[in-house]
Short mmCIF file of C-alpha atoms and ligand atoms in Angstrom, two decimals:
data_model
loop_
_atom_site.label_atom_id
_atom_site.label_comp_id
_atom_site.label_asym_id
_atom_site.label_seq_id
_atom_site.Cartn_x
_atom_site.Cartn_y
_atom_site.Cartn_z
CA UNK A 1 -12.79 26.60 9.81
CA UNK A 2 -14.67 29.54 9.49
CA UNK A 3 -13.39 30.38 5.87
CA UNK A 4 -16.37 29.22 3.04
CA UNK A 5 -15.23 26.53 0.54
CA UNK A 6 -15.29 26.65 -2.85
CA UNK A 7 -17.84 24.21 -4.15
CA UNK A 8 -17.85 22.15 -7.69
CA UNK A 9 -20.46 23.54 -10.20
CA UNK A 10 -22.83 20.43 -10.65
CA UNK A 11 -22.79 17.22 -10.93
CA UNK A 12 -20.40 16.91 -14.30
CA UNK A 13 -18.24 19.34 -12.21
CA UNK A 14 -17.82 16.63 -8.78
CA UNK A 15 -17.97 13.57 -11.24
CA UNK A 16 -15.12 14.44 -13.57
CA UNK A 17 -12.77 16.43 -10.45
CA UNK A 18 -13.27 13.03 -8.60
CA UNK A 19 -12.57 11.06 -11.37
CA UNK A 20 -9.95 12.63 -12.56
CA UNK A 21 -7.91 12.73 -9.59
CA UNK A 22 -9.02 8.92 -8.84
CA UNK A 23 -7.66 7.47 -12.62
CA UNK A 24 -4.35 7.41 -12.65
CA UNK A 25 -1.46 5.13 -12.23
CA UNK A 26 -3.69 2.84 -10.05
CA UNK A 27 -5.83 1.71 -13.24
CA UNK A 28 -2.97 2.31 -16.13
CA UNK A 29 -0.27 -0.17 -14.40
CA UNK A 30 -1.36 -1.39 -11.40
CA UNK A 31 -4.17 -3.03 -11.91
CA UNK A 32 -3.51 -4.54 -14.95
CA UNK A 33 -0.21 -6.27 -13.05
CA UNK A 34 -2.40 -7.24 -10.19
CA UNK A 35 -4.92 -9.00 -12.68
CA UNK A 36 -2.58 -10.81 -14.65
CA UNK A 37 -0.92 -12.35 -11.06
CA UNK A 38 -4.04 -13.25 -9.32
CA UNK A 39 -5.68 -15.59 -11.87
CA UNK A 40 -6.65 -13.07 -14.52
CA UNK A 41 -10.86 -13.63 -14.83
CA UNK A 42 -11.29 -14.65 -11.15
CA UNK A 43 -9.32 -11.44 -10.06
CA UNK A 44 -11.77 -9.20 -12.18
CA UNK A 45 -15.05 -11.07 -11.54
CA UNK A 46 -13.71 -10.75 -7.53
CA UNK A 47 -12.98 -7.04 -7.82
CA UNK A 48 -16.60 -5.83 -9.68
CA UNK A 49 -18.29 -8.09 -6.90
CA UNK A 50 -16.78 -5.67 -4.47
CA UNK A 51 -16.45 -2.47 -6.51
CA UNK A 52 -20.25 -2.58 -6.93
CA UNK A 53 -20.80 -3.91 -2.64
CA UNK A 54 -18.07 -2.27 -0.45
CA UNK A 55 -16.85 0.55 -3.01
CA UNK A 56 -20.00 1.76 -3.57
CA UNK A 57 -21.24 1.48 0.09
CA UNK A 58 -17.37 3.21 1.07
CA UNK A 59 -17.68 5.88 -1.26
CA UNK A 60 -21.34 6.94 -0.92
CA UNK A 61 -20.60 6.90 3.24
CA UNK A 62 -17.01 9.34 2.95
CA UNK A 63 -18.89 11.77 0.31
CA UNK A 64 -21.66 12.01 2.55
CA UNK A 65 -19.00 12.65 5.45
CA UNK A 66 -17.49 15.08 3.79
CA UNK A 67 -20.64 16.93 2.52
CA UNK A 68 -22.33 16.66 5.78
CA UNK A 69 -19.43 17.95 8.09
CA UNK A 70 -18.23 20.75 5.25
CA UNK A 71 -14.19 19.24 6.16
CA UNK A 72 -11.66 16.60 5.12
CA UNK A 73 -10.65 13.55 7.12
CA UNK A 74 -9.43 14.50 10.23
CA UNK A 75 -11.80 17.42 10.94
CA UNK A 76 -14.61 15.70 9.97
CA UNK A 77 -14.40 12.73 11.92
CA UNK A 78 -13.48 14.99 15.24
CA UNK A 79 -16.61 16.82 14.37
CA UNK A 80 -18.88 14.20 14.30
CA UNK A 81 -17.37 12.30 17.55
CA UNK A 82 -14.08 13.22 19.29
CA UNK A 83 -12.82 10.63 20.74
CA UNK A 84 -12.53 9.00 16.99
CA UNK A 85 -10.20 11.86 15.25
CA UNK A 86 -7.70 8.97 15.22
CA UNK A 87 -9.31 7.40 12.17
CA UNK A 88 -8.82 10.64 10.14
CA UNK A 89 -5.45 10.93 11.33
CA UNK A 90 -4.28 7.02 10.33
CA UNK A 91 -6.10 7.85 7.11
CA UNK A 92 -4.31 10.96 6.52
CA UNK A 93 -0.80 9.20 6.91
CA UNK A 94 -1.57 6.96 3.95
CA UNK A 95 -1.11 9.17 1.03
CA UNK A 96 2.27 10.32 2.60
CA UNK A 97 3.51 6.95 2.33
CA UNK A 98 1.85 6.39 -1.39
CA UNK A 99 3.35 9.80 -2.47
CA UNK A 100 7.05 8.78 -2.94
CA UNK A 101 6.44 5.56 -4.45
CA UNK A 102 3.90 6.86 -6.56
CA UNK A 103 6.72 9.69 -7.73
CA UNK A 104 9.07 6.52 -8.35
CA UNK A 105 6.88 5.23 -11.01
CA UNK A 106 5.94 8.46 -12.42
CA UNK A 107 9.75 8.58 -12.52
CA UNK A 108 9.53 5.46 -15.07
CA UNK A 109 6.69 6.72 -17.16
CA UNK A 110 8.74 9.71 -17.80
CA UNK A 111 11.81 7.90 -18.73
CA UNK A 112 9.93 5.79 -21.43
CA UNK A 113 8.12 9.01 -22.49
CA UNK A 114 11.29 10.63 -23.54
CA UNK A 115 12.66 6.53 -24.74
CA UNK A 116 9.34 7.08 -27.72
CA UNK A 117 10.48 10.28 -28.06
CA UNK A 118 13.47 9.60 -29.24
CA UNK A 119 12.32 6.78 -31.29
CA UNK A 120 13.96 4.20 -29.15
CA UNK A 121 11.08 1.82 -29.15
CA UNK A 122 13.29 -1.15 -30.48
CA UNK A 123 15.20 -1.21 -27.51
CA UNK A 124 12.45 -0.73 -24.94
CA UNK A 125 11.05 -3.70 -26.68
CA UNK A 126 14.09 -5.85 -25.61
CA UNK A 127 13.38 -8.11 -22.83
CA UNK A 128 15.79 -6.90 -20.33
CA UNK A 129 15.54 -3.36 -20.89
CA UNK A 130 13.05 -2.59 -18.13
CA UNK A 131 15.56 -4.57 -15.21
CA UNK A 132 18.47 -2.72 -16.93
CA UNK A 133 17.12 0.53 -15.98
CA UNK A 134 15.20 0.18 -12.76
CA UNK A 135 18.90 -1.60 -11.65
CA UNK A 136 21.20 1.07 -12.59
CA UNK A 137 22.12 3.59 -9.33
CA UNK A 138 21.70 6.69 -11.19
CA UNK A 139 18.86 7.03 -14.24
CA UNK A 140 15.95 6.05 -12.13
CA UNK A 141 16.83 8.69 -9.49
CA UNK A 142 17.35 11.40 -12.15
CA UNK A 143 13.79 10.56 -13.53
CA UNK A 144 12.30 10.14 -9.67
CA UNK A 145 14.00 13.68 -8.95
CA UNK A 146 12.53 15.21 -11.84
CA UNK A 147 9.40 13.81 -11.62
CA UNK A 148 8.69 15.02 -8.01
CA UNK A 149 10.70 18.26 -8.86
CA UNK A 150 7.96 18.94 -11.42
CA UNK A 151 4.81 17.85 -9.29
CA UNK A 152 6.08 20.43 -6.10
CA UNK A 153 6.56 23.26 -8.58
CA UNK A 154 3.06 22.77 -9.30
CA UNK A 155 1.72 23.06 -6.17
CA UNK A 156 4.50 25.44 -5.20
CA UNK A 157 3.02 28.15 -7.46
CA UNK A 158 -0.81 27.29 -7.10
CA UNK A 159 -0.70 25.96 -10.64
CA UNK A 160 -3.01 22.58 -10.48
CA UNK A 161 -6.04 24.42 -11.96
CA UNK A 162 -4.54 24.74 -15.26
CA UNK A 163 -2.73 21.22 -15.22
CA UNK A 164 -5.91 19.62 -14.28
CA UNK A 165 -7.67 21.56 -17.53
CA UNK A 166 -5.62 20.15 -19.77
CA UNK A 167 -5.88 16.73 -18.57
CA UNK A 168 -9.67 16.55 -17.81
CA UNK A 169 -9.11 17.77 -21.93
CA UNK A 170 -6.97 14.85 -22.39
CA UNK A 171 -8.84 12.09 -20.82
CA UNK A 172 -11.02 11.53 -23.75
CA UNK A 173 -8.24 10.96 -25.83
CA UNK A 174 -6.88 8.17 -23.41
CA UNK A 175 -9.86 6.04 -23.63
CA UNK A 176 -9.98 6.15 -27.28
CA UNK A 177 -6.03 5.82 -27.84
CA UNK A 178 -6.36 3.04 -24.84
CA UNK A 179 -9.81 1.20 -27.07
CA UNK A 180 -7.79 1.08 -29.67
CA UNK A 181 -4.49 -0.16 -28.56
CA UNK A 182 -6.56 -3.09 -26.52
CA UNK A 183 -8.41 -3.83 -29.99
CA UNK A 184 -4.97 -4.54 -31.20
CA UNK A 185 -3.67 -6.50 -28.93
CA UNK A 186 -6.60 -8.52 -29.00
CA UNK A 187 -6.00 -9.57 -32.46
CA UNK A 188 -2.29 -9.79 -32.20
CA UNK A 189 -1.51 -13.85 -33.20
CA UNK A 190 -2.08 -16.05 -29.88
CA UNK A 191 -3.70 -13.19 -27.70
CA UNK A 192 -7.24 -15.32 -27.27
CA UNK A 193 -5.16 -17.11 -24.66
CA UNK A 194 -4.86 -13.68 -23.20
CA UNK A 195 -8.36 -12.63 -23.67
CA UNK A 196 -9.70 -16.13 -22.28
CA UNK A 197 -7.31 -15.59 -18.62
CA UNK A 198 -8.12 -12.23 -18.66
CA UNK A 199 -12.34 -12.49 -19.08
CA UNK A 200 -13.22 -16.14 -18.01
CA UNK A 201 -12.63 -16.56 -14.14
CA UNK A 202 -11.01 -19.39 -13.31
CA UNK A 203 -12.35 -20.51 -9.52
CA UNK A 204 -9.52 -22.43 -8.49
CA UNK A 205 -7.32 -19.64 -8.15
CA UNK A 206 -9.62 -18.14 -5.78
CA UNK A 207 -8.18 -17.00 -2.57
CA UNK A 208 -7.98 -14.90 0.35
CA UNK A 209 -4.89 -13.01 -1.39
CA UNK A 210 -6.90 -12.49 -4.62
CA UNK A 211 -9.77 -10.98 -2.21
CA UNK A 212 -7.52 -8.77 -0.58
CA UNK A 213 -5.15 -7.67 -3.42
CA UNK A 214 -8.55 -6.61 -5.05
CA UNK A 215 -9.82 -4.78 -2.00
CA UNK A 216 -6.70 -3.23 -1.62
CA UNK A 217 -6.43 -2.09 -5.26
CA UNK A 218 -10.26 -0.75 -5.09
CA UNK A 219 -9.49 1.46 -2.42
CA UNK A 220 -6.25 2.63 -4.12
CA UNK A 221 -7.53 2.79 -7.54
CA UNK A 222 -10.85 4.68 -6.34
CA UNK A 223 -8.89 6.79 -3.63
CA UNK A 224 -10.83 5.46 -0.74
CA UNK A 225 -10.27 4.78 2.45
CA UNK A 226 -7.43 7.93 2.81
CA UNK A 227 -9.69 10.82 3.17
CA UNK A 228 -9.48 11.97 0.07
CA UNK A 229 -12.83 11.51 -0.63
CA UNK A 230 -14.13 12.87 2.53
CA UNK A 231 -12.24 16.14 0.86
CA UNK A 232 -14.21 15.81 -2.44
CA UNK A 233 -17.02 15.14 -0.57
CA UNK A 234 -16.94 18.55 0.96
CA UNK A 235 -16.55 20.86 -2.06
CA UNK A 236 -19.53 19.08 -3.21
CA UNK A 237 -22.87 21.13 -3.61
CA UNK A 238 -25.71 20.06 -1.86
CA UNK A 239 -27.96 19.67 -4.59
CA UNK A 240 -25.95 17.06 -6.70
CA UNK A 241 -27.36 13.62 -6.25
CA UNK A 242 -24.05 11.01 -4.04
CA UNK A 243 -25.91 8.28 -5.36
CA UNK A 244 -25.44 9.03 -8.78
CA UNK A 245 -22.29 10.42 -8.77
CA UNK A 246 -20.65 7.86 -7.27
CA UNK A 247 -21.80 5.02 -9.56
CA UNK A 248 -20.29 7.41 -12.36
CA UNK A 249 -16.44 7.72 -10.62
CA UNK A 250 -16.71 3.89 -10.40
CA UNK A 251 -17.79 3.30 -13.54
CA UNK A 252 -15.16 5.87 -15.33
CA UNK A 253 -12.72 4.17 -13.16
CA UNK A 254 -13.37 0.62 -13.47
CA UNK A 255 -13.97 0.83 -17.14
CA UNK A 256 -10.29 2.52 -17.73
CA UNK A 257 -8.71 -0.28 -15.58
CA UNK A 258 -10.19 -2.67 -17.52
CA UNK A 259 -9.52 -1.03 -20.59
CA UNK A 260 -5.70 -1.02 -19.56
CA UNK A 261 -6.52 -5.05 -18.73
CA UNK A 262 -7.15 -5.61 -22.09
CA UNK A 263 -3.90 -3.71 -23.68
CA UNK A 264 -1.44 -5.17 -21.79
CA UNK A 265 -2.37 -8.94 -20.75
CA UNK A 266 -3.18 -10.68 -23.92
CA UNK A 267 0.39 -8.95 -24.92
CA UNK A 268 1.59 -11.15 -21.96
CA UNK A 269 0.73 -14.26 -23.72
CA UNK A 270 1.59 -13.52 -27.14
CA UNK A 271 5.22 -12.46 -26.17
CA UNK A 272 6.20 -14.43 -23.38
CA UNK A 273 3.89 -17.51 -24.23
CA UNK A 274 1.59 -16.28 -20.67
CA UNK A 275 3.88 -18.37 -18.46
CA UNK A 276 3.40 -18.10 -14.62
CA UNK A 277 6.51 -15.92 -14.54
CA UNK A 278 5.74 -13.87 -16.87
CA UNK A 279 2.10 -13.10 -15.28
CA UNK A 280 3.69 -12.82 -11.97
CA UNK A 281 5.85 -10.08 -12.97
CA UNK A 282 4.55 -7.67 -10.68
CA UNK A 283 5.24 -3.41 -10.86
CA UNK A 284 7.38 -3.70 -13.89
CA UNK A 285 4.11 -5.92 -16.07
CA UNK A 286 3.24 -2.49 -18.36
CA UNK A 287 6.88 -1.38 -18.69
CA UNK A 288 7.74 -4.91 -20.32
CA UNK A 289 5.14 -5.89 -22.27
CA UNK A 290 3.63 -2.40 -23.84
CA UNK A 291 6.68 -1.53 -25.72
CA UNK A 292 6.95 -5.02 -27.92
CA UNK A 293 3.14 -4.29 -28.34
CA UNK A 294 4.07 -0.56 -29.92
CA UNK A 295 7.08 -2.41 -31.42
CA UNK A 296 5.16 -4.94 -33.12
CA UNK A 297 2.56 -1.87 -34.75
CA UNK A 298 3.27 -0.04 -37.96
CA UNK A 299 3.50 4.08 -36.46
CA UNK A 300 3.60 2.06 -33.37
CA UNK A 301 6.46 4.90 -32.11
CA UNK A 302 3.99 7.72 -32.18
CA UNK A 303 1.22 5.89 -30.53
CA UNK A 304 3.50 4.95 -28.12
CA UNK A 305 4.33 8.14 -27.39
CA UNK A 306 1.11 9.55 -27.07
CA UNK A 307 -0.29 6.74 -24.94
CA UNK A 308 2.93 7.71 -22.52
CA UNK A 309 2.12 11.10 -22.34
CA UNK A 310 -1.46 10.57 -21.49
CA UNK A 311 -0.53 8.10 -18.79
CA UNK A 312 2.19 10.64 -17.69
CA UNK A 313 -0.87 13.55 -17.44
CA UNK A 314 -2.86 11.16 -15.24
CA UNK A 315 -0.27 10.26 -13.34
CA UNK A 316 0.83 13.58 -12.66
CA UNK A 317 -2.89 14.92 -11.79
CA UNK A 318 -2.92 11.52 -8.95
CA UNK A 319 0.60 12.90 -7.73
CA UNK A 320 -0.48 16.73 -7.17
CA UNK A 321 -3.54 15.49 -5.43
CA UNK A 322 -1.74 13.50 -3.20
CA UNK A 323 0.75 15.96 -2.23
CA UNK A 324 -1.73 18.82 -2.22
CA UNK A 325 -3.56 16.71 0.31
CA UNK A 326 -0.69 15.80 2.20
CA UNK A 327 0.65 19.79 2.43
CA UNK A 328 -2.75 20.83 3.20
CA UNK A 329 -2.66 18.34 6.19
CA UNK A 330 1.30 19.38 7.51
CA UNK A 331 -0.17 22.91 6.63
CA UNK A 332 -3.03 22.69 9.49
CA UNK A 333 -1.40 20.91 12.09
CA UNK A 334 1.98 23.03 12.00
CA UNK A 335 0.49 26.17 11.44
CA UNK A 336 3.19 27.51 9.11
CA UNK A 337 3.44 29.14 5.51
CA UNK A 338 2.48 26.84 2.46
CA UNK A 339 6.02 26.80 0.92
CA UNK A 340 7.86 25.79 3.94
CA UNK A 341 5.22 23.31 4.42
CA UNK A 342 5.68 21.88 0.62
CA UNK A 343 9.48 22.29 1.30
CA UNK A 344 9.48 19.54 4.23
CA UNK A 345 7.05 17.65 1.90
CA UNK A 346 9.56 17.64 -0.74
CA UNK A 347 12.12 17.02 1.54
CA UNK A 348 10.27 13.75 3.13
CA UNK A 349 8.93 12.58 -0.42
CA UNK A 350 12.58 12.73 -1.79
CA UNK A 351 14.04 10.72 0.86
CA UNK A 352 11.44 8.01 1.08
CA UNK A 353 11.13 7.90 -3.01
CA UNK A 354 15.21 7.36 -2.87
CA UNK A 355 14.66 4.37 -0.87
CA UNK A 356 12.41 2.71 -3.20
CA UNK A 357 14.43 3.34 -6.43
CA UNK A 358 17.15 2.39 -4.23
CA UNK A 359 15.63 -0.71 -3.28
CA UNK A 360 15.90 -1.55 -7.37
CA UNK A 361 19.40 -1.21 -7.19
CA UNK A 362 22.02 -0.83 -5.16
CA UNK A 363 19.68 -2.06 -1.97
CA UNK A 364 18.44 -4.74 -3.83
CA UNK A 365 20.08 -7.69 -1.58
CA UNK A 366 17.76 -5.87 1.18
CA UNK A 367 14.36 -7.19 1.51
CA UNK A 368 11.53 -7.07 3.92
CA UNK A 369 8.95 -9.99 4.23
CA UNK A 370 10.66 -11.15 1.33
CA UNK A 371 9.83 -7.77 -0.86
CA UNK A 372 11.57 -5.21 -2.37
CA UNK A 373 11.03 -1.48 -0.44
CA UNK A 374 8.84 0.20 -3.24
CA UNK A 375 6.52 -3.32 -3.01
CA UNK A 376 6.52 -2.97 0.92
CA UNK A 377 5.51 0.83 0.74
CA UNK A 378 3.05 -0.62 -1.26
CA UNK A 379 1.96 -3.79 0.78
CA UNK A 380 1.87 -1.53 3.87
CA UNK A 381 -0.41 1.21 2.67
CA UNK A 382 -2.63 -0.99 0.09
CA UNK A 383 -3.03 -4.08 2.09
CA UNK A 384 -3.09 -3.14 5.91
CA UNK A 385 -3.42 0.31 6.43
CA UNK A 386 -6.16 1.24 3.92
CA UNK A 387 -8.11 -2.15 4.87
CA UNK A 388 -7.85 -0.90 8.46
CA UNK A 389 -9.05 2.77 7.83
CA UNK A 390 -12.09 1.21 5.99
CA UNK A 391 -13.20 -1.09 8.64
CA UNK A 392 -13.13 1.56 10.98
CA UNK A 393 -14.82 3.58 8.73
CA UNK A 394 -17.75 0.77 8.52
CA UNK A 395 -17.82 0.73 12.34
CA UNK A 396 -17.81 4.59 13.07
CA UNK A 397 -20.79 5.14 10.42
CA UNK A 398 -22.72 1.53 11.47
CA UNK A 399 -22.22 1.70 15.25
CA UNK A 400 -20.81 5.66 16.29
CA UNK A 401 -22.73 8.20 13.96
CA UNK A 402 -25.41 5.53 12.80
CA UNK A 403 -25.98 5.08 8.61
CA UNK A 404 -29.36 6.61 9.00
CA UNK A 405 -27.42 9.89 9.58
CA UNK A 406 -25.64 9.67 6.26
CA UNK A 407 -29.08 8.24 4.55
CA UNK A 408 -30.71 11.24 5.25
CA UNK A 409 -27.67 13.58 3.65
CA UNK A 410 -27.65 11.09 0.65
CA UNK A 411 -31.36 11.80 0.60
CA UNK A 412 -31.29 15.39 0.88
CA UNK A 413 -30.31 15.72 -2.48
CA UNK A 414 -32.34 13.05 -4.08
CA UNK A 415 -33.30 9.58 -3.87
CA UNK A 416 -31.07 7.04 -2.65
CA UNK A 417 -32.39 3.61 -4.28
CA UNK A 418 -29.59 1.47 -2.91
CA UNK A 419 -29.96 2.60 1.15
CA UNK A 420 -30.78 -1.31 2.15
CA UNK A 421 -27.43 -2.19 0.30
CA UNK A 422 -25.55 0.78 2.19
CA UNK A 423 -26.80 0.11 5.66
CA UNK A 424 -25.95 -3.58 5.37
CA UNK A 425 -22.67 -3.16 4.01
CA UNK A 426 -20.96 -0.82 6.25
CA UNK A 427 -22.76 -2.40 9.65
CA UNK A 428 -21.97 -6.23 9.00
CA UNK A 429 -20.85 -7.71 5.41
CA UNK A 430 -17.37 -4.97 4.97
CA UNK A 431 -16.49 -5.23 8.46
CA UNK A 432 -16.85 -8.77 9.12
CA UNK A 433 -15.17 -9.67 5.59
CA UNK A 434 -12.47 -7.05 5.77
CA UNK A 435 -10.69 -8.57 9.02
CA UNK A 436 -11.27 -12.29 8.03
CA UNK A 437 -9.56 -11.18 4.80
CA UNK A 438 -6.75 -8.81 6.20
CA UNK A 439 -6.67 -12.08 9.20
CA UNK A 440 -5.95 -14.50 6.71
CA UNK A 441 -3.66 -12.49 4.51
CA UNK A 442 -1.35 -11.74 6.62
CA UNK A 443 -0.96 -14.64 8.16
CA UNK A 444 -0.22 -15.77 4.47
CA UNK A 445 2.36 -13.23 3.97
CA UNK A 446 4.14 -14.04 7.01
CA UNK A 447 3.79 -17.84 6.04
CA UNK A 448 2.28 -18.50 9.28
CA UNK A 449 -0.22 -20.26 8.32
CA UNK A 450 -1.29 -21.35 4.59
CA UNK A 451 -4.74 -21.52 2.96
N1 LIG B 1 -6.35 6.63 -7.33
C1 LIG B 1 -5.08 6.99 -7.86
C2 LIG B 1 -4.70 6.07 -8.98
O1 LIG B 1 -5.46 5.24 -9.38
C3 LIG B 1 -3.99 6.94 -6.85
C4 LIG B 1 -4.27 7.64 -5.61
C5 LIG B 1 -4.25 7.09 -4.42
C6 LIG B 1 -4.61 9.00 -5.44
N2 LIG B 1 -4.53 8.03 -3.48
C7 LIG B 1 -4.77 9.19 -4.10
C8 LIG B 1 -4.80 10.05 -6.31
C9 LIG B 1 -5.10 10.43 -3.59
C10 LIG B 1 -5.14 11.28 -5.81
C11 LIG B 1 -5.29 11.47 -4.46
O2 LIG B 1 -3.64 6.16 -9.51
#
């Protein structure tokens, strides 16, 4: 505890480190899936009300943790009060179970990576070809194993720096490669449809589900509610302004999610005539519909293959986070070496990543609550455990620690304009909303009881 910490030069520094571990496969593929299944406009109008309320009040509260305490998620919270190191621990479990599913899907950017490489973007544009491969026993465990192969040899050999360099270099080139594939798409024949579902909300699909799948996805998409920004928080100098830089992580990461919104959901409508089905797809939305897109463009191979490769760079900076985090954890409890402790990580991340590509294929028949295991890894970290971890969150800063003690760390480094917002955020509104929501959700899920 002793040891000094390393701290991010500035405020560009914090900003684009946070950022850049936040974007990743959360805003490329998940979001955009999540949007298109929960009523399109009304799903997006529904997740900026929040992003802009809870988000902002979450984030600002778990940078100021971090900042104030100088430690990530479980120390800090011990620091501050005992008897509640249990809400650093719960939150530290979470990225171990997002880790190996995460690596599955990285898996399947990789494989269509190499399918534009090779020109095959004729095929990948066939409807099935997406099912074909996610069923087979053997490609998507090759990919998986590769893909989580690669990310421990990075953090193995200390090598994150450099990867993170390249792709803090890189991001750039995403949002203009991602501009101008959704500026296609937009004019592709039929995509207004699109456009309209996408930007006007439509209130009758409003529902408790389309509350919490957004919640759920602004935690994941924004890394909250999982420590990691309790981490950040503490690397951060004391002179950079929370206020600020957290309104410029959620506005980086909101605008790429919407970006990715606008690729890949008017594509839904022009090529499979945006039928409920085909919106309700789920995980496998980008993997279908983005390759009849780059199909349908002239040179559409090579921007294919670029866009891949960029998602693949921010996918693997999100995965070496997460298991950085999660050996960094295993490091401090068991007190051994740092490559025995990313061995067991490796070990544990292969053998719960196996049961989600598994759960494609040969497992399919085997379902729990009616969902596949990569969607239940999923379910279970993005829709109860991180909606958990923030409410206690809300009640360990509004009732334990008090806001006014995070006010006045937000404040030592500036002004902090939207205090009134904070305070009643994290003591009543996020609280209050987050169990009615998680409440009537589940019951939902379980078909207890339907609203
Ligand atoms: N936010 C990341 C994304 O959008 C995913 C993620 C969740 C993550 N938890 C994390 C990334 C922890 C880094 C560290 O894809």
């Amino acid at each position: 505890m002793g040891e000094k910490r390393g701290s991010f030069t500035g405020k560009l520094g914090f900003v684009l480190a946070a950022a850049g571990s936040a974007v990743g496969l959360g805003n490329i593929y998940r979001f955009p899936y999540l949007a298109a299944k929960y009523g399109g406009g009304i799903f997006l109008l529904v997740y900026i009300i929040l992003a802009v309320t809870f988000g902002f009040a979450l984030m600002v509260g778990e940078i100021a943790i971090g900042r104030k305490t100088g430690l990530s998620a479980i120390g800090a919270f011990r620091s501050l009060n005992k008897k509640y190191a249990f809400i650093g621990y719960l939150a530290a479990l979470i990225p171990m179970i997002i880790l190996p599913y995460y690596s599955a899907i990285g898996g399947w950017v990789m494989k269509y990576t190499s399918v534009f490489a090779l020109g095959q973007v004729g095929e990948a544009a066939q409807d099935g070809f997406f099912g074909g491969f996610i069923s087979s026993a053997a490609e998507p465990v090759v990919w998986f194993m590769l893909y989580i192969i690669l990310t421990a040899l990075i953090v193995l050999f200390g090598v994150e720096k450099g990867v993170e360099k390249v792709s803090k270099f890189l991001m750039p080139v995403l949002v203009i490669l991602s501009l101008f594939i959704a500026v296609y798409s937009i004019f592709l024949p039929g995509a207004m449809e699109g456009v309209k579902y996408y930007l006007l909300p439509d209130f009758s699909k409003f529902s408790a589900t389309t509350v919490l799948a957004a919640m759920g996805q602004l935690f994941y998409s924004m890394s909250l509610a999982m420590g990691i920004m309790i981490t950040y928080g503490s690397y951060m100098k004391k002179d950079v302004s929370i206020e600020s830089a957290t309104t410029q992580i959620e506005i980086f990461d909101t605008g790429i999610a919407f970006l990715a919104g606008m690729m890949i959901i008017p594509g839904v409508f022009v090529f499979s005539g945006g039928t409920p089905e085909a919106l309700g797809k789920g995980p496998s939305l980008m993997f279908a519909v983005l390759p009849k897109v780059f199909d349908s463009m002239i040179g559409g191979r090579f921007i294919g293959l670029a866009f891949f490769v960029m998602v693949f760079l921010a996918a693997l900076t999100s995965s070496i986070s997460l298991m950085e985090t999660v050996v960094s954890i295993i490091c401090d409890k068991l007190h051994v070496g740092r490559k025995i402790c990313c061995l067991y990580v490796f070990i544990g991340c292969v053998i719960l990543g196996l049961i989600s590509c598994f759960g494609y294929s040969i497992w399919s028949e085997f379902k729990i609550i009616g969902m596949q295991m990569l969607d239940f890894f999923d379910f279970v970290s993005n829709s109860v455990m991180m909606p958990v971890v923030a409410f206690l969150t809300c009640v360990f800063i509004g009732y334990v620690i008090k806001p006014q003690s995070l006010i006045d760390e937000v404040e030592s480094s500036g002004t902090f304009k939207r205090k009134k917002l904070f305070t009643v955020m994290i003591k009543y509104v996020a609280p209050i909303c987050i169990v009615l929501i998680l409440i009537s959700s589940l019951l939902d899920v379980f078909g207890i009881f339907k609203i």
